[in-house]
């Protein structure tokens, strides 16, 4: 998760929806034991990760570069369980830190998956342009719910029941 911080989030349209979607992804990732990583852009000035997400994340990595690719242990993440090379990227702002992180990860050979409803920018045009650029660069654009059920794979399991509850709960 990239830079969902106290001073950045209030200027994001539909911030509650964004944090709800990211929280769903974080809860599901923990359920399926998918490694989680978190960055914070200049926390001294932009604040900490918002409390409603921080409780589900490991300690954030501080950064000054816009791309979080260099500061997060992506290699460690990719070399854990089943040599994962897919990274689901969420956060703000789509056209700055999320985009630059996605482009760096793609250049490094990772498969980047962007849940379109779990990234945001202050401005709609910036968000739309970032989505197009990230997708044209090779990332897969999808939705949070699609990712949750892809991780689940099959109905009728305890995990399926938990995922079903996650997607039906209100914000």
Coordinates of C-alpha atoms in Angstrom, one line a residue:
X1 CA 0.0 0.0 0.0
X2 CA 1.4 3.4 -1.1
X3 CA 1.1 6.5 1.0
X4 CA -2.5 6.5 2.5
X5 CA -1.6 9.1 5.0
X6 CA -3.3 11.5 7.4
X7 CA -2.7 14.7 5.5
X8 CA -3.2 13.2 2.0
X9 CA -6.4 11.3 2.5
X10 CA -8.7 14.2 3.4
X11 CA -8.3 15.8 -0.1
X12 CA -9.2 12.6 -1.9
X13 CA -12.7 12.3 -3.3
X14 CA -14.6 9.3 -1.9
X15 CA -11.9 8.8 0.7
X16 CA -14.2 6.5 2.8
X17 CA -14.8 4.3 -0.2
X18 CA -11.1 4.1 -0.9
X19 CA -10.2 3.1 2.6
X20 CA -13.0 0.6 2.7
X21 CA -11.7 -1.1 -0.5
X22 CA -8.1 -1.1 0.7
X23 CA -9.2 -2.5 4.1
X24 CA -11.0 -5.3 2.4
X25 CA -7.8 -6.2 0.4
X26 CA -5.6 -6.0 3.5
X27 CA -8.0 -8.3 5.5
X28 CA -8.1 -10.8 2.7
X29 CA -4.4 -10.7 2.2
X30 CA -3.9 -11.5 5.9
X31 CA -6.5 -14.3 5.5
X32 CA -4.5 -15.9 2.6
X33 CA -1.1 -15.1 4.2
X34 CA -0.1 -12.8 1.4
X35 CA 2.8 -10.5 2.4
X36 CA 1.9 -6.9 3.0
X37 CA 4.1 -3.8 2.6
X38 CA 3.4 -0.2 3.3
X39 CA 5.1 3.1 2.4
X40 CA 4.8 6.6 3.7
X41 CA 5.8 9.7 1.8
X42 CA 7.7 12.2 4.0
X43 CA 5.7 11.3 7.2
X44 CA 7.1 14.3 9.0
X45 CA 5.1 16.6 6.7
X46 CA 2.3 14.3 5.5
X47 CA 1.5 12.4 8.6
X48 CA 1.3 8.7 9.4
X49 CA -0.7 5.9 7.7
X50 CA -4.3 6.4 8.5
X51 CA -5.4 4.5 11.7
X52 CA -8.2 2.6 10.0
X53 CA -5.6 0.8 7.8
X54 CA -2.4 1.0 10.0
X55 CA -3.8 -1.7 12.3
X56 CA -3.6 -4.3 9.5
X57 CA -0.2 -3.4 8.2
X58 CA 3.4 -4.0 9.1
X59 CA 5.5 -0.9 10.0
X60 CA 5.6 1.5 7.1
X61 CA 8.8 2.3 5.2
X62 CA 9.5 6.0 5.0
X63 CA 10.4 7.5 1.7
X64 CA 11.2 10.7 -0.1
X65 CA 11.3 9.3 -3.6
X66 CA 7.9 9.1 -5.3
X67 CA 8.3 5.5 -6.2
X68 CA 7.9 3.1 -3.3
X69 CA 9.6 0.3 -5.3
X70 CA 13.1 1.0 -3.9
X71 CA 12.1 1.3 -0.3
X72 CA 9.9 -1.8 0.0
X73 CA 11.2 -5.3 0.2
X74 CA 9.6 -6.4 -3.0
X75 CA 12.3 -9.0 -3.6
X76 CA 11.6 -10.5 -0.2
X77 CA 7.8 -10.5 -0.9
X78 CA 8.4 -12.2 -4.3
X79 CA 10.6 -14.9 -2.9
X80 CA 8.2 -15.9 -0.2
X81 CA 5.4 -18.5 -0.6
X82 CA 5.4 -19.9 -4.1
X83 CA 7.9 -17.3 -5.4
X84 CA 5.2 -14.7 -5.9
X85 CA 5.9 -12.2 -8.7
X86 CA 2.5 -10.5 -8.7
X87 CA 2.0 -7.4 -6.7
X88 CA -1.3 -5.8 -6.0
X89 CA -0.7 -2.1 -5.7
X90 CA -3.1 0.3 -3.8
X91 CA -2.9 3.8 -2.5
X92 CA -2.6 7.5 -3.3
X93 CA -1.9 9.5 -5.4
X94 CA -2.5 7.4 -8.5
X95 CA -0.7 9.8 -10.9
X96 CA 2.4 10.3 -8.7
X97 CA 3.5 7.6 -6.2
X98 CA 1.3 4.8 -7.3
X99 CA 2.1 5.3 -11.0
X100 CA 5.9 5.6 -10.4
X101 CA 5.9 2.6 -8.2
X102 CA 3.9 0.6 -10.8
X103 CA 6.2 1.6 -13.6
X104 CA 9.3 0.7 -11.6
X105 CA 7.9 -2.7 -10.6
X106 CA 6.9 -3.4 -14.2
X107 CA 10.4 -2.5 -15.3
X108 CA 11.8 -4.9 -12.7
X109 CA 9.7 -7.8 -14.2
X110 CA 6.9 -7.9 -11.7
X111 CA 3.3 -8.4 -12.7
X112 CA 1.5 -5.4 -11.3
X113 CA -2.2 -5.6 -10.5
X114 CA -4.1 -2.4 -9.9
X115 CA -7.5 -2.5 -8.2
X116 CA -9.1 0.5 -9.9
X117 CA -11.3 1.2 -6.9
X118 CA -8.4 1.1 -4.4
X119 CA -6.2 3.9 -5.9
X120 CA -7.1 7.5 -6.1
X121 CA -6.0 11.1 -6.9
X122 CA -7.3 14.5 -5.9
X123 CA -8.2 15.2 -9.5
X124 CA -10.3 12.9 -11.7
X125 CA -8.3 13.6 -14.9
X126 CA -5.0 12.8 -13.1
X127 CA -6.6 9.5 -11.9
X128 CA -7.9 8.6 -15.3
X129 CA -4.6 9.4 -17.0
X130 CA -2.6 7.4 -14.5
X131 CA -4.9 4.4 -15.0
X132 CA -4.4 4.6 -18.8
X133 CA -0.6 5.0 -18.5
X134 CA -0.2 2.2 -16.0
X135 CA -2.4 -0.2 -18.1
X136 CA -0.6 0.7 -21.3
X137 CA 2.7 -0.1 -19.6
X138 CA 1.6 -3.6 -18.9
X139 CA -0.3 -3.7 -15.5
X140 CA -3.6 -5.5 -15.1
X141 CA -6.4 -3.2 -14.1
X142 CA -9.2 -4.9 -12.2
X143 CA -11.4 -4.3 -9.1
X144 CA -11.1 -5.1 -5.4
X145 CA -13.9 -7.7 -5.4
X146 CA -12.4 -9.4 -8.5
X147 CA -9.1 -9.8 -6.7
X148 CA -10.8 -11.1 -3.5
X149 CA -12.6 -13.9 -5.3
X150 CA -9.5 -14.7 -7.4
X151 CA -7.5 -15.2 -4.2
X152 CA -10.4 -17.3 -2.9
X153 CA -10.5 -19.6 -6.0
X154 CA -13.4 -21.8 -4.8
X155 CA -16.7 -21.5 -3.1
X156 CA -17.8 -23.5 0.0
X157 CA -14.6 -23.0 2.0
X158 CA -14.2 -21.1 5.3
X159 CA -12.2 -18.6 3.4
X160 CA -15.0 -18.1 0.9
X161 CA -17.4 -17.4 3.7
X162 CA -15.1 -14.8 5.1
X163 CA -14.6 -13.2 1.7
X164 CA -18.3 -13.1 1.1
X165 CA -18.8 -11.3 4.4
X166 CA -16.1 -8.8 3.5
X167 CA -17.7 -7.9 0.2
X168 CA -21.2 -7.5 1.7
X169 CA -20.3 -5.5 4.8
X170 CA -21.2 -1.8 4.7
X171 CA -18.6 0.9 4.8

